Coordinates of C-alpha atoms in Angstrom, one line a residue:
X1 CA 0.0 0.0 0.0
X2 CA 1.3 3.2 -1.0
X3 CA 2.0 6.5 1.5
X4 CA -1.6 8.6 0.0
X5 CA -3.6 5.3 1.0
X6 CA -1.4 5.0 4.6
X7 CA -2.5 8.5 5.1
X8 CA -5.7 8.2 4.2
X9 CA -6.2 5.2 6.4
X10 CA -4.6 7.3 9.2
X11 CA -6.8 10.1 8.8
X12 CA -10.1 7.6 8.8
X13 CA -8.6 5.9 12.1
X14 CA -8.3 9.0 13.7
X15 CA -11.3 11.3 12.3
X16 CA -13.6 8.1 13.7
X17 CA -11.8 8.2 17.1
X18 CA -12.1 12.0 17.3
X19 CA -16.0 12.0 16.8
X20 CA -16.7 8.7 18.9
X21 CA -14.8 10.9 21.6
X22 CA -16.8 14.1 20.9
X23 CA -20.3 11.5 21.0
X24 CA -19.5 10.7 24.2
X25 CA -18.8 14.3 25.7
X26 CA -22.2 15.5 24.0
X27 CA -24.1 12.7 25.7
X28 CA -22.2 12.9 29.0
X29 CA -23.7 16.9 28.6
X30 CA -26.5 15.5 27.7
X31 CA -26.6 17.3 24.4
X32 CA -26.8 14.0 23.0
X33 CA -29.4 11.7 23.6
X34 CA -28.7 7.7 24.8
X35 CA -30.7 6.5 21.9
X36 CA -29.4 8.8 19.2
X37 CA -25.9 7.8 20.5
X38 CA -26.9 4.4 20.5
X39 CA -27.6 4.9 16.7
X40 CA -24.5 7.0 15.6
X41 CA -22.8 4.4 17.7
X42 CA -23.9 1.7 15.3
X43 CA -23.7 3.5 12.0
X44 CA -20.0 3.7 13.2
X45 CA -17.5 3.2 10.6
X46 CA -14.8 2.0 13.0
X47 CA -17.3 -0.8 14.0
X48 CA -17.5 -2.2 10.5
X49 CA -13.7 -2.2 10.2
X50 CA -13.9 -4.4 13.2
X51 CA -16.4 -6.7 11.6
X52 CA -14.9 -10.6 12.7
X53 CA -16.3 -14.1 12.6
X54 CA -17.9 -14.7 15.6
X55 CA -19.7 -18.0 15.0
X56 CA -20.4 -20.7 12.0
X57 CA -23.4 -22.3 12.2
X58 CA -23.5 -25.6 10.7
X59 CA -25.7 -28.1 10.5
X60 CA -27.3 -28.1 6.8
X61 CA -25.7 -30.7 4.5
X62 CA -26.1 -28.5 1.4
X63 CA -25.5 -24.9 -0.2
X64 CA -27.2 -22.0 2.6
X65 CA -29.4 -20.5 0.0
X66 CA -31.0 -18.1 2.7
X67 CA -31.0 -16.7 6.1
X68 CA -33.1 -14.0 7.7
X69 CA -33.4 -12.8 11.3
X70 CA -37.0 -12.9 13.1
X71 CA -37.9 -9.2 14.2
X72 CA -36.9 -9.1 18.0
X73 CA -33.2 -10.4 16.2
X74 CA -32.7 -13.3 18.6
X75 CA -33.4 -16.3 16.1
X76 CA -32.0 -16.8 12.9
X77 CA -34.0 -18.7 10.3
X78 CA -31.8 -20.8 7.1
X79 CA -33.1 -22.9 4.3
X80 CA -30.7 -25.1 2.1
X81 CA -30.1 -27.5 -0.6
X82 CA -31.2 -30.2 2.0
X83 CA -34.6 -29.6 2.1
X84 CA -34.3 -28.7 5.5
X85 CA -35.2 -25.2 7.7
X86 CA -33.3 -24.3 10.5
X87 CA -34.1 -22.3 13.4
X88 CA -30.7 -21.1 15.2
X89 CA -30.5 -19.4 19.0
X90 CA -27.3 -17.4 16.9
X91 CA -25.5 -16.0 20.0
X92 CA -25.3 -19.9 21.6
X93 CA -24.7 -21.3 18.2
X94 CA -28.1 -23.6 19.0
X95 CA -30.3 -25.1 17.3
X96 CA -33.6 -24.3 18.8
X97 CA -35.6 -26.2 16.0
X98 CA -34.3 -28.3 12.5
X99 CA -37.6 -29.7 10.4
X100 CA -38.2 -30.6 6.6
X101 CA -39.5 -28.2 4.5
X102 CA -42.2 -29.9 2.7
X103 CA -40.4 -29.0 -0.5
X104 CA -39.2 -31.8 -3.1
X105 CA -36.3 -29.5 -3.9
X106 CA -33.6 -26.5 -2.7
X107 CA -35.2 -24.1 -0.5
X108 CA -34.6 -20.4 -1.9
X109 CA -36.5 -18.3 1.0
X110 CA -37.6 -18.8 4.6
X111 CA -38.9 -16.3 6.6
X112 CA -41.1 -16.0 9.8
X113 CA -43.9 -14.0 10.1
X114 CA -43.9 -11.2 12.7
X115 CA -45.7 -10.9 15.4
X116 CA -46.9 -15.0 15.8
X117 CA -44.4 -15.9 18.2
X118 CA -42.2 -17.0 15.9
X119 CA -44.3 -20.0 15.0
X120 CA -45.5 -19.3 11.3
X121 CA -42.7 -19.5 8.9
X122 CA -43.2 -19.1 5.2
X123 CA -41.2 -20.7 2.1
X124 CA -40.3 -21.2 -1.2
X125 CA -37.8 -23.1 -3.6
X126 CA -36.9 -24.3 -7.0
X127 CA -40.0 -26.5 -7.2
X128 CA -41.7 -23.9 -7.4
X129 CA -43.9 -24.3 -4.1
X130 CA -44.4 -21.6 -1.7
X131 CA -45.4 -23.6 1.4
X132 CA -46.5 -22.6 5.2
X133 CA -45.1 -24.4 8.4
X134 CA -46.7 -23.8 12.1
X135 CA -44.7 -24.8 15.1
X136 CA -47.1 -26.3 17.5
X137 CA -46.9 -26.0 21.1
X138 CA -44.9 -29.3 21.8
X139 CA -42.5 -28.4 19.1
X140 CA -43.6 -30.1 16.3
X141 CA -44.6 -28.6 13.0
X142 CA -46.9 -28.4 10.4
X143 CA -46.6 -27.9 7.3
X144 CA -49.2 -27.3 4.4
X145 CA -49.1 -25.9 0.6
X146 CA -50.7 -22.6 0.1
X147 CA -49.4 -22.3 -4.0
X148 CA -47.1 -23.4 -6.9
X149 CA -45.2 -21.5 -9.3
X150 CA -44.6 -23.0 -12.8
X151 CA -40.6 -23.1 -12.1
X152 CA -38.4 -22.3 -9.6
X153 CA -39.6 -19.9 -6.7
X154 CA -37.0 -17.6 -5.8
X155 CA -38.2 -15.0 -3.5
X156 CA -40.8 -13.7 -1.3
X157 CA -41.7 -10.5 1.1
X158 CA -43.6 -10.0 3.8
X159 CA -45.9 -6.9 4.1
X160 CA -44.3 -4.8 6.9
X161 CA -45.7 -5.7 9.8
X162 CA -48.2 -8.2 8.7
X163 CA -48.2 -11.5 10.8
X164 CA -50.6 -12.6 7.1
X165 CA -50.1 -11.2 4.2
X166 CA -46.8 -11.8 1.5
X167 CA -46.4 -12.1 -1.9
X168 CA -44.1 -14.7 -4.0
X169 CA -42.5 -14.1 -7.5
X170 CA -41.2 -16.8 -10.0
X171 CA -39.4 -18.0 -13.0
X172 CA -42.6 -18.5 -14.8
X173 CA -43.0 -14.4 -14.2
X174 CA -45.8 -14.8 -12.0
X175 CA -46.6 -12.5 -8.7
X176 CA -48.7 -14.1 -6.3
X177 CA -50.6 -12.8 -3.2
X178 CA -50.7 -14.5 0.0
X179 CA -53.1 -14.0 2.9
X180 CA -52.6 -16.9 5.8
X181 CA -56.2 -15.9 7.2
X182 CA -57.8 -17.9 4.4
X183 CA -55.2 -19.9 3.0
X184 CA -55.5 -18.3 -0.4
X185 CA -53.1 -17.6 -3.1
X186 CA -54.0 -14.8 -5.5
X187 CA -52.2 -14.7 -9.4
X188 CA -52.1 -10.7 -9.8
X189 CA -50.0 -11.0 -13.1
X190 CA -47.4 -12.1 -15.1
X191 CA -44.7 -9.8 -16.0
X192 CA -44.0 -9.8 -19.8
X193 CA -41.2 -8.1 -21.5
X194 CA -42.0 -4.2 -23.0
X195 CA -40.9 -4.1 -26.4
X196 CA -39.7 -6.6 -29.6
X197 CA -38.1 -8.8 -26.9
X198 CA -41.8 -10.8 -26.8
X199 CA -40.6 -12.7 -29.8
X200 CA -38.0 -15.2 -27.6
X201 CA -38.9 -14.0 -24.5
X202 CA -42.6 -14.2 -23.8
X203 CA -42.2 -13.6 -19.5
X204 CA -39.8 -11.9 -17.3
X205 CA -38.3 -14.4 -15.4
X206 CA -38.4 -12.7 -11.5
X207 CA -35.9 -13.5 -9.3
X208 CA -36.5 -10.7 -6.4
X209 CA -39.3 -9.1 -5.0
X210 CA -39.3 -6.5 -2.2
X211 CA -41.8 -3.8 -0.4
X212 CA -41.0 -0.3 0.4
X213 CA -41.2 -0.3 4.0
X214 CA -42.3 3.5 4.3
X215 CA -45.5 2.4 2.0
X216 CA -46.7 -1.5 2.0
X217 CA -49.0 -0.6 -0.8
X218 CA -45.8 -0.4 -3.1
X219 CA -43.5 -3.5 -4.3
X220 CA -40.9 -3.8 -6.6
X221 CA -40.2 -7.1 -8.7
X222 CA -37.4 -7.9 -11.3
X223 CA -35.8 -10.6 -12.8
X224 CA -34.3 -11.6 -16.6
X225 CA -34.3 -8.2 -17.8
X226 CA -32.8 -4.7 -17.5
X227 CA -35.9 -3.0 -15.7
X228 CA -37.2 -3.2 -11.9
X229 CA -40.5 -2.9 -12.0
X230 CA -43.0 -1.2 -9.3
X231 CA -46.3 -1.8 -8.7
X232 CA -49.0 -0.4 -5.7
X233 CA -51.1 -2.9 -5.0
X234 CA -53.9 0.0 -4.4
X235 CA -54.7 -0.4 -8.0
X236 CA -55.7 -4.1 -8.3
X237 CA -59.0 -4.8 -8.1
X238 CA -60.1 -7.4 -6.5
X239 CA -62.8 -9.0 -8.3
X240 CA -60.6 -9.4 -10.9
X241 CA -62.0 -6.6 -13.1
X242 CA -59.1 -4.9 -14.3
X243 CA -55.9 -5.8 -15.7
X244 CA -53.2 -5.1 -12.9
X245 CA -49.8 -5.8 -15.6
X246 CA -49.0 -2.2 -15.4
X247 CA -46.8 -0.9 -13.6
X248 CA -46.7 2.2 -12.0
X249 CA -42.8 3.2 -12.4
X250 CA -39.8 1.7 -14.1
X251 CA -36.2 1.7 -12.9
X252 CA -33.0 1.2 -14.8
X253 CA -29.5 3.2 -15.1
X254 CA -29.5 5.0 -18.5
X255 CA -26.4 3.3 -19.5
X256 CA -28.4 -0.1 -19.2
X257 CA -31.9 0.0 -21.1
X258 CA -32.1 -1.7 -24.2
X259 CA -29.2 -3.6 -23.3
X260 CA -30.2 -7.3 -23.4
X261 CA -27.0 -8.6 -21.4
X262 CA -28.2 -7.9 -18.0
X263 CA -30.7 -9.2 -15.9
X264 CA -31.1 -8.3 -12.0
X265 CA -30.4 -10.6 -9.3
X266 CA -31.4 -8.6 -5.7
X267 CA -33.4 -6.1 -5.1
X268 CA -34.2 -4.0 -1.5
X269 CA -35.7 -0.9 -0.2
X270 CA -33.9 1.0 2.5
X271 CA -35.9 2.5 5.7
X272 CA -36.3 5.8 2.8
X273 CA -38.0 4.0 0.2
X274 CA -34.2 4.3 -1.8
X275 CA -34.4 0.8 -3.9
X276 CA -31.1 -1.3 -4.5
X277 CA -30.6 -3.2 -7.4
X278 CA -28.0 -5.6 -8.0
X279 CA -27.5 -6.9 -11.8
X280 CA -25.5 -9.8 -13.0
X281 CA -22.5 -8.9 -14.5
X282 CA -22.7 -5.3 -13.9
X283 CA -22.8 -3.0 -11.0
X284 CA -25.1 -2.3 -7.9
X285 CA -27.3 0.7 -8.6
X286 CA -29.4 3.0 -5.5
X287 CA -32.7 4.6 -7.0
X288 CA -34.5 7.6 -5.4
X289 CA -38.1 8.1 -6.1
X290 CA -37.5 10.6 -8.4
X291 CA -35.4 8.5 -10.9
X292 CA -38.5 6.5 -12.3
X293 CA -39.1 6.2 -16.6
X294 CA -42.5 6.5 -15.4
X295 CA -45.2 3.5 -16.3
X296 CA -44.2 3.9 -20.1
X297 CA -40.4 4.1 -20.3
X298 CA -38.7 5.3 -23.4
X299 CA -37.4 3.2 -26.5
X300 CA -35.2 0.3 -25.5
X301 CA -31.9 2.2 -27.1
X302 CA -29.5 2.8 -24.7
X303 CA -28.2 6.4 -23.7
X304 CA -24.6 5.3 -23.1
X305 CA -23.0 1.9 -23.8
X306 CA -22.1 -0.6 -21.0
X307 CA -18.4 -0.1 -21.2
X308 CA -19.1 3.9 -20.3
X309 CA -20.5 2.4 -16.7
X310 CA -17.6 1.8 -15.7
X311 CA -16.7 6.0 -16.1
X312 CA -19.4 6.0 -13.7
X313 CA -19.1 6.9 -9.9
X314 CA -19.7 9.1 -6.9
X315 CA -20.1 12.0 -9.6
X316 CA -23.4 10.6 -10.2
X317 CA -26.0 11.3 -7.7
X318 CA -29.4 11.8 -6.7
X319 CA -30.2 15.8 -6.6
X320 CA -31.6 15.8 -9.6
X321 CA -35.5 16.0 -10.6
X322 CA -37.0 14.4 -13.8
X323 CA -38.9 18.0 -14.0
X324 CA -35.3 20.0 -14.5
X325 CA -33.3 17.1 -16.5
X326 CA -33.5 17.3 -20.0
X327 CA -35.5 14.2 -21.8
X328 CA -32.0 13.1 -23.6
X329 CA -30.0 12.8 -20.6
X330 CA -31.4 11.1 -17.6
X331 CA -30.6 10.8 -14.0
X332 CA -27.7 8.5 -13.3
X333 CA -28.0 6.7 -10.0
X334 CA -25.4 6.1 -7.6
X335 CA -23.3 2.9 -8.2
X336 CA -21.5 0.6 -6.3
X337 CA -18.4 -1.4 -7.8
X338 CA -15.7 -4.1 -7.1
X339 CA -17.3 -7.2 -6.6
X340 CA -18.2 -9.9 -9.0
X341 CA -21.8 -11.1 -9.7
X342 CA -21.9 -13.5 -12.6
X343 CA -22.8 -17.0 -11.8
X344 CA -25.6 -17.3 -9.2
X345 CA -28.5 -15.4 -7.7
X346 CA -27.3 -12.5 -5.5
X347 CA -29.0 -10.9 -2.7
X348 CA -28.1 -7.1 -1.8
X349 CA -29.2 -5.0 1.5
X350 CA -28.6 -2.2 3.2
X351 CA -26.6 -1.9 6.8
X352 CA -27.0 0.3 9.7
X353 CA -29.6 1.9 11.9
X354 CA -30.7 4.7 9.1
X355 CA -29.2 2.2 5.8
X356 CA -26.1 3.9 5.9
X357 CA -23.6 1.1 4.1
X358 CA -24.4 -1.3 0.9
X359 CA -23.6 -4.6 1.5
X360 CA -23.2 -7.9 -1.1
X361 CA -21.6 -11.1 -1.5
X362 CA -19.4 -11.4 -4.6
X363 CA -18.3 -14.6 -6.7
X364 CA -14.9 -14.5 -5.0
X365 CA -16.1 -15.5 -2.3
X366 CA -16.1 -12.2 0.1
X367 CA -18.4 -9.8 1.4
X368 CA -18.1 -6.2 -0.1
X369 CA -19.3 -3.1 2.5
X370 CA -19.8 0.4 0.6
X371 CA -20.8 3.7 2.1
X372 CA -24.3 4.0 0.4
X373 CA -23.6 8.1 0.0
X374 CA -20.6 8.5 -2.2
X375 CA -20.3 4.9 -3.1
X376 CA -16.7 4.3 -1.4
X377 CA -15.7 0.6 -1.2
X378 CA -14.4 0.7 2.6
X379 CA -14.5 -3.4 3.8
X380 CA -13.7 -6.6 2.0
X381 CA -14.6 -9.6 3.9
X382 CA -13.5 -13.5 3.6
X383 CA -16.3 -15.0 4.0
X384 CA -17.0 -18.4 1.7
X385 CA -14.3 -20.4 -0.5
X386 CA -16.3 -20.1 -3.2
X387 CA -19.6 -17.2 -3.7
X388 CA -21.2 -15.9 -0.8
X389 CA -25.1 -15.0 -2.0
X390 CA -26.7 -13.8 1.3
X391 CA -26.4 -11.4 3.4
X392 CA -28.6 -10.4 6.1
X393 CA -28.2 -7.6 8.4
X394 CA -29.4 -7.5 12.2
X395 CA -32.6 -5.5 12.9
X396 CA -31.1 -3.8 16.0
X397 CA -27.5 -4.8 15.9
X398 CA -24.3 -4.5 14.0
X399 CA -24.5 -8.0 13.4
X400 CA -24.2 -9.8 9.6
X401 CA -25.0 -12.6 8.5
X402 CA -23.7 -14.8 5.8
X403 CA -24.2 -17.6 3.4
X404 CA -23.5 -19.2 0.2
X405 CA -22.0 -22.4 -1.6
X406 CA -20.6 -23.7 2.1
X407 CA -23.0 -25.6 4.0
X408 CA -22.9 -23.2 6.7
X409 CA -23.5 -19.6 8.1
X410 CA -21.3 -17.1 9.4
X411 CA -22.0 -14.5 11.9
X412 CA -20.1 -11.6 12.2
X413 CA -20.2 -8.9 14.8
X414 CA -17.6 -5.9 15.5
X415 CA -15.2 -8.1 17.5
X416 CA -11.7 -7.4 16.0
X417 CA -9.0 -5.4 17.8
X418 CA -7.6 -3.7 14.8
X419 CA -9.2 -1.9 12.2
X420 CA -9.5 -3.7 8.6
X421 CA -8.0 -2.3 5.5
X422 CA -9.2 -2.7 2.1
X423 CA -6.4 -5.9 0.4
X424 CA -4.5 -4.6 -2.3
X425 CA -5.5 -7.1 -5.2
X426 CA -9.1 -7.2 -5.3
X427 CA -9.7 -5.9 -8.3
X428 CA -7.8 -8.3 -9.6
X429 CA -9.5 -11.3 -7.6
X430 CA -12.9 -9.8 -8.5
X431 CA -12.4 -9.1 -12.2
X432 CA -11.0 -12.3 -13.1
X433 CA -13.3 -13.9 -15.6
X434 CA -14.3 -17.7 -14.5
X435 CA -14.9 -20.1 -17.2
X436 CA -18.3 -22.3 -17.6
X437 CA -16.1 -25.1 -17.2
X438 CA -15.1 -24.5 -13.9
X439 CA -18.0 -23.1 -12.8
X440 CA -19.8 -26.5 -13.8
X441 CA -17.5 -28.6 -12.2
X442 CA -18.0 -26.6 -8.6
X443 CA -21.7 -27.0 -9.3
X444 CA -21.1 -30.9 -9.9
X445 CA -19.7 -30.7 -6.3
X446 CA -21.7 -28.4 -4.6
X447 CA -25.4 -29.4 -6.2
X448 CA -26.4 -25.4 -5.7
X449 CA -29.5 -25.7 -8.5
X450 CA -29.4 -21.6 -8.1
X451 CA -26.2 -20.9 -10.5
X452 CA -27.2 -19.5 -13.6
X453 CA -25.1 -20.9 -16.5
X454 CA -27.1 -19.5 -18.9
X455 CA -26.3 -16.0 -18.0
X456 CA -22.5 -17.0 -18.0
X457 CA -22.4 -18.9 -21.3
X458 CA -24.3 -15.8 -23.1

C-alpha cells in the first residue's frame, strides 16, 4: 500500500476516534441523547472495520441458500439445498428447531412472520412451491401448501408488519398474493417483456421481489431483464375486473436499457424508500423516487453503452429531478463497484440503523461493504471459498450474517482489535473472468441448483 492510501487510512482511524470521543462528551452533557448515541454508535465506521467471525453455524448438508433474522433479532432462520429449515438461538450457536420443509427441492426463501411468536414461517424453492409451516406448542410442526409456481420460486416478502399477508415471484413471471387468514393464493399478473423482446422472451423471469417499507401498498419485482418494476397494490382490483400488468414506475441506469445482457439478481428498499438493485455482470445501482421512466419508459436504445458504466461513480447522484433534466440525458444513480456477480443469484441489502452502508456477496467469495452516500468501497470480507449469496443484516444490531456455496452460516459482529484495510488485489481477484467449465464442475460438487449458466455462457 502506497503513502496517499497510509494517510488516508490514518486520517479515517483517527477522524472516527475523534467523533466517537466528541459522542460521548455531548451525551455525558447530555446534548446528545442515549438512543441517538446508540444509533450513531452503530452507524459507526470503526465498527465495520472491526467486523470478525464470531460463530459458523453448521448443521445443513447442502448450499445456505437463505437466512433472515425474526424481528426481536434473537433467532435466525436458514433454508438449504437439504430440504431442511433451521431455526438457530445465533449467540449460543443452538439449534432451537431443524424440520423438513415440505419441498421436493432446494429451499430459496424462509422467513417468519412477525408478530406470531415465531411460530408461522413461510417458504419457497426451486419447485416452485411456496409452502406454510406452524410450530405447535410441543414443538412439532406443520406444514401445508398454500401455491405453486410454474418453475423455480426464488423469493418472497412479507408486508411490513403483517403476521398474514406476503407475496411470492417466480421463473414462470408470475406474482402471487398471500393471505394466511384464508389460506388463499391470488395470481395478480405475469410480468411480460416491454418491447420486440416478446418474440423469444414471452415472460420476465423474476428473481426478487421487495416492499417499500415507508408504504406496504408499493413492491418492486425484477428478474431476466434490465428494468425493476414497481407496482402499488392499491390499483388491483379485486374482483378481478381490471388488468393489474402495469406498472406504475420503471427503474434502470441510462447506461443499461435496451441492453439485453443484463438481468437483475437482488433487489431491497432502504428505511427511505431508496431501492437497491444488484444486476449480474454489472454493477449495484441506488434509485430515489424521483429517478422512475414513469409507467411507459422510453425506447429500449441505450443512452450510453455498458463499457461507459464503468466511467461512472460518486459523480453521479441523486439531486436531480425528472422535471429539470432534459428528456435526452437522464438521471444517473449512484453505483456501487468491485465485486463480482456472474454465476448465481445475488441478494443485496442495506446496513445500519438509518441504511447507511451497501452490503453484497461477490463470486470470489467475500463480502463487499460500501458507504451508500458517495459509493466508497471501505471493507472486503473472507467470507465463503467459493460465492457468498446472502447477506442479512441485524434489525437492532451491528451484526451480519452470511451464506453461500458452504453448507454453513457465518455470523459476524464488531469483534476485531484492529481496524481492517481494504487488500490490495481485489480488483484483480474480483475481475478475473471464471470459465463455464469450472464453474460446472463446482456445481457438480456443490449441487447449488441456483447458479445461472445461462447467464454466464451468453
Amino acid at each position: 500500500m502506497d503513502d496517499a492510501s497510509n494517510n488516508n487510512n490514518n486520517k479515517r482511524a483517527r477522524t472516527s476516534v475523534d467523533k466517537a470521543l466528541v459522542d460521548v462528551w455531548l451525551r455525558e452533557l447530555g446534548q446528545l441523547s442515549t438512543r441517538n448515541f446508540a444509533l450513531r454508535r452503530r452507524a459507526s465506521e470503526d465498527l465495520v472495520l472491526r467486523l470478525g467471525i464470531y460463530a459458523k453455524l453448521d448443521k445443513h448438508r447442502g448450499c445456505v441458500n437463505t437466512v433472515s433474522f425474526n424481528t426481536d433479532g434473537d433467532i435466525l432462520i436458514s433454508g438449504s439445498d437439504d430440504r431442511r429449515v433451521i431455526l438457530w438461538d445465533w449467540k449460543t450457536e443452538r439449534v432451537k428447531l431443524s424440520f423438513h420443509s415440505g419441498h421436493n427441492d432446494n429451499v430459496f426463501q424462509a422467513k417468519i412472520m412477525p408478530f406470531t411468536d415465531d411460530r408461522s414461517i413461510v417458504t419457497c424453492a426451486a419447485d416452485g412451491q411456496v409452502r406454510h409451516a406452524q410450530i405447535l406448542e410441543r414443538g412439532g410442526v406443520e406444514t401445508k401448501l398454500l401455491g405453486k409456481h410454474q418453475g423455480r420460486a426464488h423469493k418472497l416478502a412479507i408486508e411490513p408488519g403483517s403476521p398474514h399477508v406476503f407475496y411470492t415471484c417466480g421463473e414462470d413471471g408470475l406474482v402471487q398474493h398471500f393471505d394466511l387468514r384464508t389460506g388463499a393464493a391470488t395470481e395478480l399478473f405475469t410480468c411480460r417483456p416491454i418491447d420486440d423482446r416478446r418474440n423469444y422472451m414471452t415472460v420476465v423471469n423474476l428473481n426478487a421481489i421487495a416492499i417499500d417499507p415507508r408504504n406496504a401498498n408499493l413492491f418492486a419485482v425484477a428478474g431476466s431483464d434490465e428494468y425493476t418494476r414497481l407496482y402499488d397494490i392499491r390499483k388491483y382490483k379485486w374482483d378481478g375486473s381490471t388488468d393489474f400488468g402495469q406498472p406504475a414506475d420503471y427503474f434502470c441506469p441510462p447506461n443499461l436499457i435496451g441492453d439485453e445482457q443484463v438481468g437483475i439478481t437482488g433487489l431491497a428498499f432502504s428505511d427511505q424508500s431508496e431501492l437497491l438493485v444488484s444486476y449480474n455482470d454489472e454493477f449495484i445501482y441506488l434509485f430515489t423516487q424521483d429517478m422512475g421512466l414513469g409507467p411507459n419508459p422510453p425506447p429500449s436504445s441505450p443512452v450510453s453503452t455498458r463499457s461507459e458504466a464503468s466511467e461512472m461513480g460518486s459523480d453521479h447522484t441523486s439531486a436531480a429531478s425528472p422535471s429539470t433534466a432534459n428528456t435526452d440525458v437522464r438521471i444517473a444513480p449512484q453505483v456501487y463497484k468491485g465485486h463480482r456477480n456472474c454465476v448465481t443469484v445475488k441478494g443485496v441489502n442495506f446496513f445500519g440503523p438509518k441504511c447507511e452502508y451497501v452490503v453484497s456477496g461477490s463470486d470470489c467469495g467475500r463480502i463487499f461493504i460500501w458507504k451508500k452516500k458517495g459509493g466508497e468501497l471501505i471493507r472486503v470480507i473472507e467470507a465463503d471459498r467459493h460465492v457468498v449469496n446472502c447477506i442479512e443484516p441485524h434489525p437492532h444490531s451491528t451484526v451480519l450474517a452470511s451464506s453461500g456455496i458452504e453448507s454453513d452460516i457465518k455470523i459476524w459482529t464488531p469483534n476485531a482489535a484492529d481496524r481492517a484495510t481494504l487488500p490490495t488485489n481485489i480488483e484483480q481477484v474480483c475481475f478475473s473472468i471464471y470459465s463455464a467449465d469450472y464453474w460446472w464442475s463446482k456445481s457438480q460438487n456443490f449441487s447449488c441448483s441456483i447458479l445461472l449458466f445461462e447467464w454466464l455462457v451468453k
